[in-house]
Coordinates of C-alpha atoms in Angstrom, one line a residue:
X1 CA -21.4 25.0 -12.5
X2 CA -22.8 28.5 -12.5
X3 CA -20.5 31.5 -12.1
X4 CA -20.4 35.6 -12.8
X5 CA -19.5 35.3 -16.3
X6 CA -22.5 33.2 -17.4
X7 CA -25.1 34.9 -14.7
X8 CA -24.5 38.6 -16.0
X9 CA -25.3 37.5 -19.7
X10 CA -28.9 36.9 -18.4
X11 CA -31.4 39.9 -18.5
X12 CA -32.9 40.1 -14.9
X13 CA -29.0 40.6 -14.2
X14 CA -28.3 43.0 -16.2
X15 CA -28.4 46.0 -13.9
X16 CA -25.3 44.7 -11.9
X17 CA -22.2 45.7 -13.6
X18 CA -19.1 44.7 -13.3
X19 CA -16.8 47.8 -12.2
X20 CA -13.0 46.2 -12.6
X21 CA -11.6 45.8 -16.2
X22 CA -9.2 42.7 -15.6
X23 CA -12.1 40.8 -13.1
X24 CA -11.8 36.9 -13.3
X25 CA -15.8 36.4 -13.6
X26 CA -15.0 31.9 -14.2
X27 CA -14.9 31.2 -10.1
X28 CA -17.5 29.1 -9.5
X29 CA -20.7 30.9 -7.5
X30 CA -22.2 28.3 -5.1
X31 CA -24.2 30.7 -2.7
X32 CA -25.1 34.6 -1.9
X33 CA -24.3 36.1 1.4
X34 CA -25.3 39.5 2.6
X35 CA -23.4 41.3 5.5
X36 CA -22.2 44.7 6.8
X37 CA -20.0 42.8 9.7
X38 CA -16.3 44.4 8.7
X39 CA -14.4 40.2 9.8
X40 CA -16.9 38.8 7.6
X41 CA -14.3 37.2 5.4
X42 CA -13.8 35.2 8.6
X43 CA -17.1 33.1 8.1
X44 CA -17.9 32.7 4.6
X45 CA -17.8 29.8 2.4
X46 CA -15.7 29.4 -0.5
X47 CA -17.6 30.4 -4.1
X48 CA -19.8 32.5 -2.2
X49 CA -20.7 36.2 -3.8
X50 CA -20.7 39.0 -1.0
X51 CA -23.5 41.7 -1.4
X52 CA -22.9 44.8 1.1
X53 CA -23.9 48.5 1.4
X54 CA -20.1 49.3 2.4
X55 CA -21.4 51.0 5.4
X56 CA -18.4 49.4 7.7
X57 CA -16.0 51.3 4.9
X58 CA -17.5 54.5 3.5
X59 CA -13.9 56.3 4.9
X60 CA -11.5 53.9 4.7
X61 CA -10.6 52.4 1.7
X62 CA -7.6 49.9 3.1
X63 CA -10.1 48.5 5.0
X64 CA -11.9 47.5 1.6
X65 CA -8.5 46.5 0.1
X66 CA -8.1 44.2 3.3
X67 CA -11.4 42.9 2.8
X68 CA -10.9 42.2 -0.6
X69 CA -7.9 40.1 -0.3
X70 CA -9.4 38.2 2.4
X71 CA -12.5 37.2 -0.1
X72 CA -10.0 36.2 -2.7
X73 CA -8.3 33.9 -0.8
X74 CA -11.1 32.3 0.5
X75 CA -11.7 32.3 -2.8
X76 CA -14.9 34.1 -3.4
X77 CA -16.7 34.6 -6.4
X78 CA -16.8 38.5 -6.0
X79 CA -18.0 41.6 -4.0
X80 CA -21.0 43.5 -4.7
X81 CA -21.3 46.7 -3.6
X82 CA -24.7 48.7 -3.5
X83 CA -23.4 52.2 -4.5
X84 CA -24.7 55.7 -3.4
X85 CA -26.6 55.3 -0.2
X86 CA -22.7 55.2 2.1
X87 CA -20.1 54.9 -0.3
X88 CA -20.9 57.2 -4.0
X89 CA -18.2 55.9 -5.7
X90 CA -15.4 52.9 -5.5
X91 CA -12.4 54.6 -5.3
X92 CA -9.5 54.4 -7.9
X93 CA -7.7 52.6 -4.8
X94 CA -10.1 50.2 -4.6
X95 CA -10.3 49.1 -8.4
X96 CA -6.6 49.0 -9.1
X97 CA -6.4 46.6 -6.5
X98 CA -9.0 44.3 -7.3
X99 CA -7.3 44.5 -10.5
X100 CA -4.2 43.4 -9.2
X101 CA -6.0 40.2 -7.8
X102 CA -8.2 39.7 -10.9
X103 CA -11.2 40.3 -8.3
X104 CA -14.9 41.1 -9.7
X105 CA -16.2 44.3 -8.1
X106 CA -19.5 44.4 -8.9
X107 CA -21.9 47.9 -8.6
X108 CA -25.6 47.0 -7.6
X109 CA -27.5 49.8 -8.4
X110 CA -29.7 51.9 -6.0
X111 CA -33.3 50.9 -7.1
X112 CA -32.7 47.0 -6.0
X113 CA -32.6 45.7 -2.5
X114 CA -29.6 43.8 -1.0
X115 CA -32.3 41.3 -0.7
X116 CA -34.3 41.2 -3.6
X117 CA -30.8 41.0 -5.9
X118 CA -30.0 38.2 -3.0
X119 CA -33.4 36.3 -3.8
X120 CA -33.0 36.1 -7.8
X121 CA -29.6 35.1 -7.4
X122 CA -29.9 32.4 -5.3
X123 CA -33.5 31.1 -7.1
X124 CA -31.6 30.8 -9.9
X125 CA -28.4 29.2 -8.3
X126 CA -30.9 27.2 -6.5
X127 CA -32.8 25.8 -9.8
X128 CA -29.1 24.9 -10.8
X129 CA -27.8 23.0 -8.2
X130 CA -31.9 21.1 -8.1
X131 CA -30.6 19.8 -11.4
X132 CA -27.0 18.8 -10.4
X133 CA -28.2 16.6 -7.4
X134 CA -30.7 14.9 -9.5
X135 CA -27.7 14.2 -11.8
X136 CA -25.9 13.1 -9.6
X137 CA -28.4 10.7 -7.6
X138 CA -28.6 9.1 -11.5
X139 CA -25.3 8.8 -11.6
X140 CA -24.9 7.1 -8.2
X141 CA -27.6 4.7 -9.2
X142 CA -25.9 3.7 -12.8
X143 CA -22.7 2.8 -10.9
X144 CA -24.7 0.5 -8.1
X145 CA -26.5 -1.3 -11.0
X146 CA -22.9 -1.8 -12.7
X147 CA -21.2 -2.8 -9.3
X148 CA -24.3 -5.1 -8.5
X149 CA -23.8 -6.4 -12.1
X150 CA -20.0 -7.5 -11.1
X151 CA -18.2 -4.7 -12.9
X152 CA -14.9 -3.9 -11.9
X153 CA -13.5 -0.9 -10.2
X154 CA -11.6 -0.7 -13.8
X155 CA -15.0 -0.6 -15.4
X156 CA -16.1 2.0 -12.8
X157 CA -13.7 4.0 -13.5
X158 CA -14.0 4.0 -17.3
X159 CA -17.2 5.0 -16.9
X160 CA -16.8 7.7 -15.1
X161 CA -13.7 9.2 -17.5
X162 CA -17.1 8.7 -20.0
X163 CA -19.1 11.1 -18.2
X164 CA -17.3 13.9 -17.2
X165 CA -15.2 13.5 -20.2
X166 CA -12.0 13.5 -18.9
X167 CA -8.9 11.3 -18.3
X168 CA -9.3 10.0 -14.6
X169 CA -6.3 7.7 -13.0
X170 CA -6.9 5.6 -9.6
X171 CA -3.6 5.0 -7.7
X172 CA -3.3 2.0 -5.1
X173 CA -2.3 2.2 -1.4
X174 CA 1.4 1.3 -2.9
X175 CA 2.2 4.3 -5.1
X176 CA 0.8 2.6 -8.1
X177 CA -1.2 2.5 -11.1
X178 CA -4.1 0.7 -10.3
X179 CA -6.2 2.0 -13.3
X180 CA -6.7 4.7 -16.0
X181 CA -9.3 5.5 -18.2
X182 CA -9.3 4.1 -21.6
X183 CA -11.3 6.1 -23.2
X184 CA -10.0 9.6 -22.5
X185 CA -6.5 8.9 -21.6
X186 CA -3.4 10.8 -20.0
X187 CA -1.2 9.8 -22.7
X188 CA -3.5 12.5 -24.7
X189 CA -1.7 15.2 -23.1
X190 CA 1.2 14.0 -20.9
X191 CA 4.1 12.6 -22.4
X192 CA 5.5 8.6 -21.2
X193 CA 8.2 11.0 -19.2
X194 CA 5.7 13.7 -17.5
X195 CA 3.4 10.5 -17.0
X196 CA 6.5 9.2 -14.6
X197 CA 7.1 12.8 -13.2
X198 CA 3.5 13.0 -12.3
X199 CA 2.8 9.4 -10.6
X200 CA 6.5 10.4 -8.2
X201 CA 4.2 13.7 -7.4
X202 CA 0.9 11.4 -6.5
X203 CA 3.0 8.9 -4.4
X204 CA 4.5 11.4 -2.5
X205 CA 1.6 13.1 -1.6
X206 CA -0.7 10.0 -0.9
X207 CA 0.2 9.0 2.7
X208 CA -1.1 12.9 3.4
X209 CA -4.8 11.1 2.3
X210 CA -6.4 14.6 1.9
X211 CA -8.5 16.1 -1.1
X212 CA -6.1 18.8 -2.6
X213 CA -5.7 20.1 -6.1
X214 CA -2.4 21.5 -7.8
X215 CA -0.8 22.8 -11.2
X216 CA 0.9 20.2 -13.0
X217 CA 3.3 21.7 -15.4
X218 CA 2.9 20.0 -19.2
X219 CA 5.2 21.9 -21.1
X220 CA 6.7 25.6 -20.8
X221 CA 3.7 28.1 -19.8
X222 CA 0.9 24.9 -20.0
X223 CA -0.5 23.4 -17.2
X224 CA -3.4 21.0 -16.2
X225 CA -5.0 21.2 -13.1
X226 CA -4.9 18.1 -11.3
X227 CA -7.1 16.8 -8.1
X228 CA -6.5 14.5 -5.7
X229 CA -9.2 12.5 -3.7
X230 CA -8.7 9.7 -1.1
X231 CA -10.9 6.8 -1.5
X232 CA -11.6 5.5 2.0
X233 CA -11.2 1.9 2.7
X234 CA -10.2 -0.3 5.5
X235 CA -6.5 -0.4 3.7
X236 CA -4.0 1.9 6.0
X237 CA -2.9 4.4 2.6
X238 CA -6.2 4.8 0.7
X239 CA -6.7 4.8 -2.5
X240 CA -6.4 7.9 -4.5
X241 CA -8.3 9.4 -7.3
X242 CA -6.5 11.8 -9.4
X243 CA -8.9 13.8 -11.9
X244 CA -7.9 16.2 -14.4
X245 CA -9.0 19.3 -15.5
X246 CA -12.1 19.7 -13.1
X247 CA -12.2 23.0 -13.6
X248 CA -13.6 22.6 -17.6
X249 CA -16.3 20.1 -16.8
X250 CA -19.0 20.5 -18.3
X251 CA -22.5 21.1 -16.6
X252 CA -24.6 19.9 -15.1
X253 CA -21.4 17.4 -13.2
X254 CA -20.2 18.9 -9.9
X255 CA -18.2 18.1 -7.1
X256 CA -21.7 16.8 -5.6
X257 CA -21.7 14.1 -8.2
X258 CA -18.2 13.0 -7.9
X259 CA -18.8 12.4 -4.4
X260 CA -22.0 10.2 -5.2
X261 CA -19.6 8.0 -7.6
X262 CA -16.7 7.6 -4.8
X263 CA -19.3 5.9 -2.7
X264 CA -19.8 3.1 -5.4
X265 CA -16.2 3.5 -5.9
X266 CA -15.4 2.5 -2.1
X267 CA -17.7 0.0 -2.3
X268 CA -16.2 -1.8 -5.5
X269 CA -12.6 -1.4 -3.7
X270 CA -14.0 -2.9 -0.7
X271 CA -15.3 -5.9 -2.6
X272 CA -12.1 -6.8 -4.3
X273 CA -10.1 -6.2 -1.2
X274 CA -12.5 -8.8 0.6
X275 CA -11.5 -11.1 -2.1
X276 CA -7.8 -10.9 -1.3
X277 CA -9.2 -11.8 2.4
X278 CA -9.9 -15.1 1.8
X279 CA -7.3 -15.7 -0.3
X280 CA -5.7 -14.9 2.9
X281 CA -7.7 -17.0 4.6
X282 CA -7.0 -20.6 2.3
X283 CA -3.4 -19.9 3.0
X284 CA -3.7 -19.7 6.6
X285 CA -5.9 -23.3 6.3
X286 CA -2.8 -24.2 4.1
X287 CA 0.2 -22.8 6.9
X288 CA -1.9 -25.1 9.4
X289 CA -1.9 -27.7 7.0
X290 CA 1.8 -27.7 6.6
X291 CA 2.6 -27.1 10.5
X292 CA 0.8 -30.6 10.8
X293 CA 1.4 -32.5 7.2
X294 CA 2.6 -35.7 7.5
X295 CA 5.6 -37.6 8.3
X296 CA 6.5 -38.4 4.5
X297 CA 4.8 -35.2 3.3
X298 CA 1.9 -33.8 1.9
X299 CA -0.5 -36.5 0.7
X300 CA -2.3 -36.5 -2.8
X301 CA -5.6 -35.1 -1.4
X302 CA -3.8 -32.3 0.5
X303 CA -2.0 -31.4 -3.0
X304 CA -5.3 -31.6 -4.6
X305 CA -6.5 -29.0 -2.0
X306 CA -3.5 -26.2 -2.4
X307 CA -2.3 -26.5 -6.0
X308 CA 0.3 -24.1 -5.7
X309 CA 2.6 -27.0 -3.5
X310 CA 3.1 -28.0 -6.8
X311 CA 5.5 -25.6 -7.5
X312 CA 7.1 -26.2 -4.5
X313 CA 9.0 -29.5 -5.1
X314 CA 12.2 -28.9 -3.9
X315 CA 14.7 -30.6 -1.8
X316 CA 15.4 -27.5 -0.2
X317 CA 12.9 -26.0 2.3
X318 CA 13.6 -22.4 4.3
X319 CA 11.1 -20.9 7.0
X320 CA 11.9 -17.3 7.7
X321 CA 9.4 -15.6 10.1
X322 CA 8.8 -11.8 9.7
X323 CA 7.4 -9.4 12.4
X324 CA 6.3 -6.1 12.2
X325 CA 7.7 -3.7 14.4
X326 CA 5.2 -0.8 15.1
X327 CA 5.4 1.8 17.0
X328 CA 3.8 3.1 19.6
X329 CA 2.7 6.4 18.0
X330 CA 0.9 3.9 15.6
X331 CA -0.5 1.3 17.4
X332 CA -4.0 2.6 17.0
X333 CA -3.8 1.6 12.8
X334 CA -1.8 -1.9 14.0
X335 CA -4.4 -4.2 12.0
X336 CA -4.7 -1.6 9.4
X337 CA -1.1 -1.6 9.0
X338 CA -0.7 -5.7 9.5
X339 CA -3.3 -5.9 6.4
X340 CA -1.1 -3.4 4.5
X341 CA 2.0 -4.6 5.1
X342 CA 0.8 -8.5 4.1
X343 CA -1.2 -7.3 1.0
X344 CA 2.3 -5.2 0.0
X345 CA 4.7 -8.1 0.9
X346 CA 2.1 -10.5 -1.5
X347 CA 2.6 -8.2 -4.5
X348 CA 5.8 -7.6 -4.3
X349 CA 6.9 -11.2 -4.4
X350 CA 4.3 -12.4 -7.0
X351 CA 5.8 -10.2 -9.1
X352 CA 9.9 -10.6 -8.1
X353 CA 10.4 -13.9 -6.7
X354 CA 8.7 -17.0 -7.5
X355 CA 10.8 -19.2 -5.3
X356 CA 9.2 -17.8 -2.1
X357 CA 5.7 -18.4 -0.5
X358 CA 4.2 -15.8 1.8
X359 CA 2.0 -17.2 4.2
X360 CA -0.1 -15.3 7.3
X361 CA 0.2 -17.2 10.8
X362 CA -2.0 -16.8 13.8
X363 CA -0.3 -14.2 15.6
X364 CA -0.9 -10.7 14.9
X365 CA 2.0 -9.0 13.0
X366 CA 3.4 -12.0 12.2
X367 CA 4.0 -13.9 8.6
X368 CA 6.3 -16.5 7.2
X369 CA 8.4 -16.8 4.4
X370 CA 8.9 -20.2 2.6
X371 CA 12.1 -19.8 0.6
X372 CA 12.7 -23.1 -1.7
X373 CA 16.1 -21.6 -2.7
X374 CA 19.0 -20.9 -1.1
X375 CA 20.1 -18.3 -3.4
X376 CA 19.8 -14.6 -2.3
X377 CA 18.2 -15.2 1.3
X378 CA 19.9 -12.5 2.9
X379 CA 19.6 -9.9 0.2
X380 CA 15.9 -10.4 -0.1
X381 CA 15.1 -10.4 3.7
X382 CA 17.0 -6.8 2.9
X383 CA 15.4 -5.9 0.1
X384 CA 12.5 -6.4 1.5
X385 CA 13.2 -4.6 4.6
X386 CA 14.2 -1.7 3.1
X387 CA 11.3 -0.9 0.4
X388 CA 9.0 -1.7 3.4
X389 CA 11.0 0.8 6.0
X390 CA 10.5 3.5 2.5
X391 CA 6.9 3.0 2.0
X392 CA 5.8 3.1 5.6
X393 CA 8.9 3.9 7.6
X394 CA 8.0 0.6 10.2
X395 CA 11.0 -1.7 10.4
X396 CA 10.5 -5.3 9.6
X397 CA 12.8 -8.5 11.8
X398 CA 13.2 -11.4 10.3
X399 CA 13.9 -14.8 12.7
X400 CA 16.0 -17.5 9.6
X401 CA 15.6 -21.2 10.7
X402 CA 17.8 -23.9 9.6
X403 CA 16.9 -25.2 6.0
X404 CA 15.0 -29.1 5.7
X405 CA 14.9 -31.3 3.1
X406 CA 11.4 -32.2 3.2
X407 CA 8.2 -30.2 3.3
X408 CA 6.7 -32.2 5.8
X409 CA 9.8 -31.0 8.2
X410 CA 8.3 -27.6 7.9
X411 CA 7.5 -27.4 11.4
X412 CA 11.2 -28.0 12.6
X413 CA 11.9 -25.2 10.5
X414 CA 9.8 -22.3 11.5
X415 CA 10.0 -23.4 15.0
X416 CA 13.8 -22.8 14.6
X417 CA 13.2 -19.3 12.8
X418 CA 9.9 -18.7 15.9
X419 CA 12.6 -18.9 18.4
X420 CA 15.5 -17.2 16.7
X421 CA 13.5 -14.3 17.2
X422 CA 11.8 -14.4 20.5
X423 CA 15.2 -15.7 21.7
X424 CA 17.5 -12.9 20.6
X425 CA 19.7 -10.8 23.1
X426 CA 19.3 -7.9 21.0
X427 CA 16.9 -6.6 18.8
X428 CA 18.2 -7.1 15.6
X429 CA 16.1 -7.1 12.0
X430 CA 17.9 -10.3 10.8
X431 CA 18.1 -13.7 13.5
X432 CA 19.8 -17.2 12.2
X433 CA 19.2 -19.7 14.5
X434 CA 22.0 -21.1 16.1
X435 CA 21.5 -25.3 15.7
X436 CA 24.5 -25.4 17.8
X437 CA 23.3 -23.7 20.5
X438 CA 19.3 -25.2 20.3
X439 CA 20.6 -28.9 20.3
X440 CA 22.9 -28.2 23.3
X441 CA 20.2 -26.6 25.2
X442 CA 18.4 -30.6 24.3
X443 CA 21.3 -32.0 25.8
X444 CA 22.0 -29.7 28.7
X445 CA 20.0 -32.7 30.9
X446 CA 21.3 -35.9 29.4
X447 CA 24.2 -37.7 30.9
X448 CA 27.5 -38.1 29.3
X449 CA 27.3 -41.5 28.9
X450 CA 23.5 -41.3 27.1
X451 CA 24.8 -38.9 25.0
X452 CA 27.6 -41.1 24.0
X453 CA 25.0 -44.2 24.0
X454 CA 22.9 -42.4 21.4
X455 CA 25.3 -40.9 19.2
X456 CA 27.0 -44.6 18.9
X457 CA 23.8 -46.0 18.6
X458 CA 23.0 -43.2 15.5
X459 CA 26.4 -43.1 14.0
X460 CA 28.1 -46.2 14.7
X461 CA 31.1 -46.2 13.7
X462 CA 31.4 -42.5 12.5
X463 CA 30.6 -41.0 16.1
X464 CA 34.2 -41.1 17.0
X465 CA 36.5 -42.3 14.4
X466 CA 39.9 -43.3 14.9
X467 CA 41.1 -44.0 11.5
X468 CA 41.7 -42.2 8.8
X469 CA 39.1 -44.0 6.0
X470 CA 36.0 -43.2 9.0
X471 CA 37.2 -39.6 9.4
X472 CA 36.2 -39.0 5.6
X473 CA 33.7 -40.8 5.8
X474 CA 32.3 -38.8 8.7
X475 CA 33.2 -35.4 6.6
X476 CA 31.6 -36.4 3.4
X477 CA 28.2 -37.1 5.4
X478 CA 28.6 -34.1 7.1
X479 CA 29.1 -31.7 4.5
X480 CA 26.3 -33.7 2.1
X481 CA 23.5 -33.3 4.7
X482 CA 24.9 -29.4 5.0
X483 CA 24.6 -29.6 1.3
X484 CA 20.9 -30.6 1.4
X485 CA 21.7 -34.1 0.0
X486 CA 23.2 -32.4 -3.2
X487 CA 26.0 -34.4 -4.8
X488 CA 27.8 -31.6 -7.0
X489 CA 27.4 -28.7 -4.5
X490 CA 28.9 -31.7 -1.9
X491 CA 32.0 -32.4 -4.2
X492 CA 32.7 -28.6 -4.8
X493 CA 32.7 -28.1 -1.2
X494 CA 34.9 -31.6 -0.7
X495 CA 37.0 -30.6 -4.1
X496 CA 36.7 -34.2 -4.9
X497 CA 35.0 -36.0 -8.1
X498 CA 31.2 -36.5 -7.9
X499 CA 31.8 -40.3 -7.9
X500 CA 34.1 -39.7 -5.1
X501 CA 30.9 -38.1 -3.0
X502 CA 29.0 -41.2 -4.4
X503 CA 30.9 -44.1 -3.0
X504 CA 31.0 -42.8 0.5
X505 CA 27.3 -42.1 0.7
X506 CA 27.0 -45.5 -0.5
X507 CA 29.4 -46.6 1.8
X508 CA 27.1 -44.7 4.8
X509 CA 23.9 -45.9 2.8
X510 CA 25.2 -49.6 3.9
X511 CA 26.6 -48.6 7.3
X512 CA 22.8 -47.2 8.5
X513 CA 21.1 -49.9 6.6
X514 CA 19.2 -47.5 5.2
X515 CA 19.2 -43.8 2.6
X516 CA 20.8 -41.1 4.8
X517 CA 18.2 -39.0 2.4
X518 CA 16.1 -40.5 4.7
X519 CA 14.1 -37.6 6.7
X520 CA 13.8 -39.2 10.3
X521 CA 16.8 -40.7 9.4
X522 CA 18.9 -37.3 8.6
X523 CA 17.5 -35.3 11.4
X524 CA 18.8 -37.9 13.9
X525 CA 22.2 -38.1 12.1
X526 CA 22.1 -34.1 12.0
X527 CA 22.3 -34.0 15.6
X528 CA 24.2 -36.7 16.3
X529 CA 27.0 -35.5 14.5
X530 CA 26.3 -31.9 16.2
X531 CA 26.2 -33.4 19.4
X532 CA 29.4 -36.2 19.0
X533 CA 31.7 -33.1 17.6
X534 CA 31.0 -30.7 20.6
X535 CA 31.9 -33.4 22.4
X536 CA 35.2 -34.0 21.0
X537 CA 35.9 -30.6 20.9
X538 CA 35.6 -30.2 24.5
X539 CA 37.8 -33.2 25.2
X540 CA 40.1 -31.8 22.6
X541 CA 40.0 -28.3 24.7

């Protein structure tokens, strides 16, 4: 990259001297602009070098100061000023200003045109920047043969650390480090500590998705410069790339070739995320699967099909479905965000909680939660809802359904946790389903006396016992079907001995004729007994 410094070193430049002792001649010069319009400040690009007679300020010198603080904000690479013809000499004003601002004055001397200084300027700017675009179309095209080769963004992005040689970091849509370079790394100049400071920095800044560049401190009086540049995708946060030191690479790389290598750098993004679709996709094929598996549960081939029910086995089997509440001002992004939020969600549990299955559903902003523990339900739904609430302030509600022995009773489950939340009076985050309440709503239109039929028919004996042996036997099946069919937890809750819990399962085992672990068997008996105790309790009432 060209600037003042490096231009006035050369002969045919010689003539224009620079008229400020403490001028800062490193800003980069992109372009020359020639103008005797007083707001011209108003219209220029940055890194542009002014060239003017001074005509609009031969007699007022604040009006040069004005316009030299206007050109330094921008910032510009200087102001030349063709001395003699309207103004014979900058005044002392004038330079101790610019000196204050570290601002190049320049003098262009009275046997050169504004035009003819503007000519060999920009020829030579011109024959510069030729050479950077072919750089950077070369560039472009080694990072297309690498993606088209099936190198990774990681690859990519080593690579490009390579060429500009400097450390480059790429942070994902979640605050984190997705990559670094390997070659020229951060750890070179940032210490584990600064490293941590820094990425808090980046992750508050990254929902802003703009190009912007900053002082990092590194220790007392040292600092890096550090830039920030969104990668567009189809994710709702983008990516970010965070280069260091921009401002010491070496020519002939420019800003013109870093935007050739995000291009290839989108594209490798956009590849992997497309990836994670279909992943998406096979679980939705395996959620359908398991809404319709069979009555004694997945069968070999559908095992074969979705390996990861393997880790499943359990006799304990929890549907919680989570919605995503956005709001109105950001319903536009609502697929962006239901991507985001799923691809978040996915992470987060691979990397927390392997007793829980995330799996997308139909319906738009809408996922399920397979818990295959009871432990921690309630402080993971919160967990969850809060770190999702931080990243993205957009609140999360989770419907619970009642828990199932059996995976092929999954559909009873998240049908339970479905209507939990459609069903609730009030808007709350976290719904239980009320079993009490669903199986009443069965029986609102049976008579008393079919009710009665078919909790006798069910429970024999146990529907209403009289006597004392019946009672307990009626509370031990109870509280073991509560217990998912567990025979310690069943005890504890009992404070009888295991062998205790044994005999009077047995005892029901031969009443049925059949294993109350049964699972047609223990749904019936789970509403039965629901359905025979409300009755007693009203007669009772």
């Amino acid at each position: 990259m060209k600037n003042l410094k490096e231009i006035l070193t050369i002969p045919r430049f010689t003539d224009l001297v620079v008229l400020n002792t403490q001028a800062n001649l490193d800003v980069p010069l992109h372009t020359v602009e020639i103008s005797e319009t007083p707001d011209v400040a108003n219209y220029l690009s940055p890194h542009s070098l002014l060239l003017t007679t001074g005509m609009a300020y031969r007699d007022s010198p604040d009006d040069l100061c004005e316009l030299i603080a206007h050109l330094n904000s921008l910032p510009s690479a200087g102001l030349a000023v063709k001395i003699g013809r309207y103004i014979p000499k900058i005044s002392k004003k004038v330079i101790d200003f610019a000196d204050s601002l570290n601002f190049p004055i320049i003098q262009i001397p009275m046997n050169m045109t504004l035009g003819d200084i503007s000519h060999k300027l920009l020829s030579y700017l011109w024959s510069d920047q030729t050479e950077e675009i072919f750089f950077s179309l070369e560039i472009q095209q080694k990072f297309a043969e690498l993606l088209f080769k099936g190198a990774s963004t990681s690859v990519l992005i080593d690579q490009l650390s390579h060429m500009i040689k400097q450390p480059i970091m790429l942070i994902d849509p979640f605050g984190h480090l997705a990559t670094s370079s390997r070659n020229h790394t951060v750890e070179e100049f940032l210490t584990p500590a600064k490293k941590k400071e820094l990425l808090a920095q980046l992750t508050a800044k990254q929902q802003e998705a703009k190009k912007e560049s900053f002082l990092f401190k590194i220790d007392e009086g040292e600092h890096t410069l550090v830039n920030l540049i969104p990668i567009n995708s189809d994710s709702y946060i983008p990516y970010l790339l965070v280069l260091f030191k921009v401002d010491q690479l070496a020519y002939p790389f420019s800003q013109f070739a870093i935007e050739q290598s995000l291009i290839v750098l989108a594209l490798s993004i956009y590849k992997e995320q497309t990836i994670k679709y279909e992943n998406r996709s096979v679980k939705l094929h395996l959620f359908h699967n398991l809404l319709h598996s069979e009555k004694n549960g997945p069968s070999m081939d559908f095992v074969k099909q979705y390996p990861i029910i393997d880790s499943l086995d359990s006799n304990y089997y929890r549907v919680v479905v989570v919605s995503i509440q956005v709001p109105k001002n950001k319903s536009f992004y609502e697929k962006e965000i239901d991507l985001f939020i799923y691809d978040f969600l996915e992470e987060y549990l691979t990397k927390t909680n392997s007793n829980l299955l995330l799996l997308p559903t139909d319906e738009d902003n809408q996922f399920v939660l397979l818990f295959k523990d009871k432990k921690d339900l309630q402080s993971t739904l919160e967990e969850l809802y809060d770190k999702t609430f931080k990243l993205l302030t957009i609140s999360l509600s989770f419907g619970v359904g009642d828990p199932v022995n059996q995976l092929s009773l999954f559909h009873f489950s998240y049908k339970e946790a479905k209507s939990s939340l459609e069903n609730s009076p009030s808007k709350k985050n976290f719904v239980f389903y009320n079993t009490i309440q669903g199986i009443n709503r069965i029986a609102e239109n049976v008579s008393e006396e079919e009710m009665q039929h078919f909790c006798q028919s069910i429970l024999k004996s146990l529907a209403y016992p009289t006597n004392q042996t019946n009672q307990e036997l009626r509370k031990t099946l109870t509280t073991y079907l509560d217990c998912q069919c567990k025979i310690s937890e069943t005890a504890d809750q009992l404070f009888v001995h295991r062998n205790t819990v044994k005999y009077r399962i047995e005892k029901c085992n031969q009443l049925f004729g059949q294993s109350v672990d049964d699972s047609k068997l223990s749904l019936k008996l789970r509403v039965a007994l629901s359905l025979s105790e409300n009755e007693s309790a009203d007669k009772n009432s």
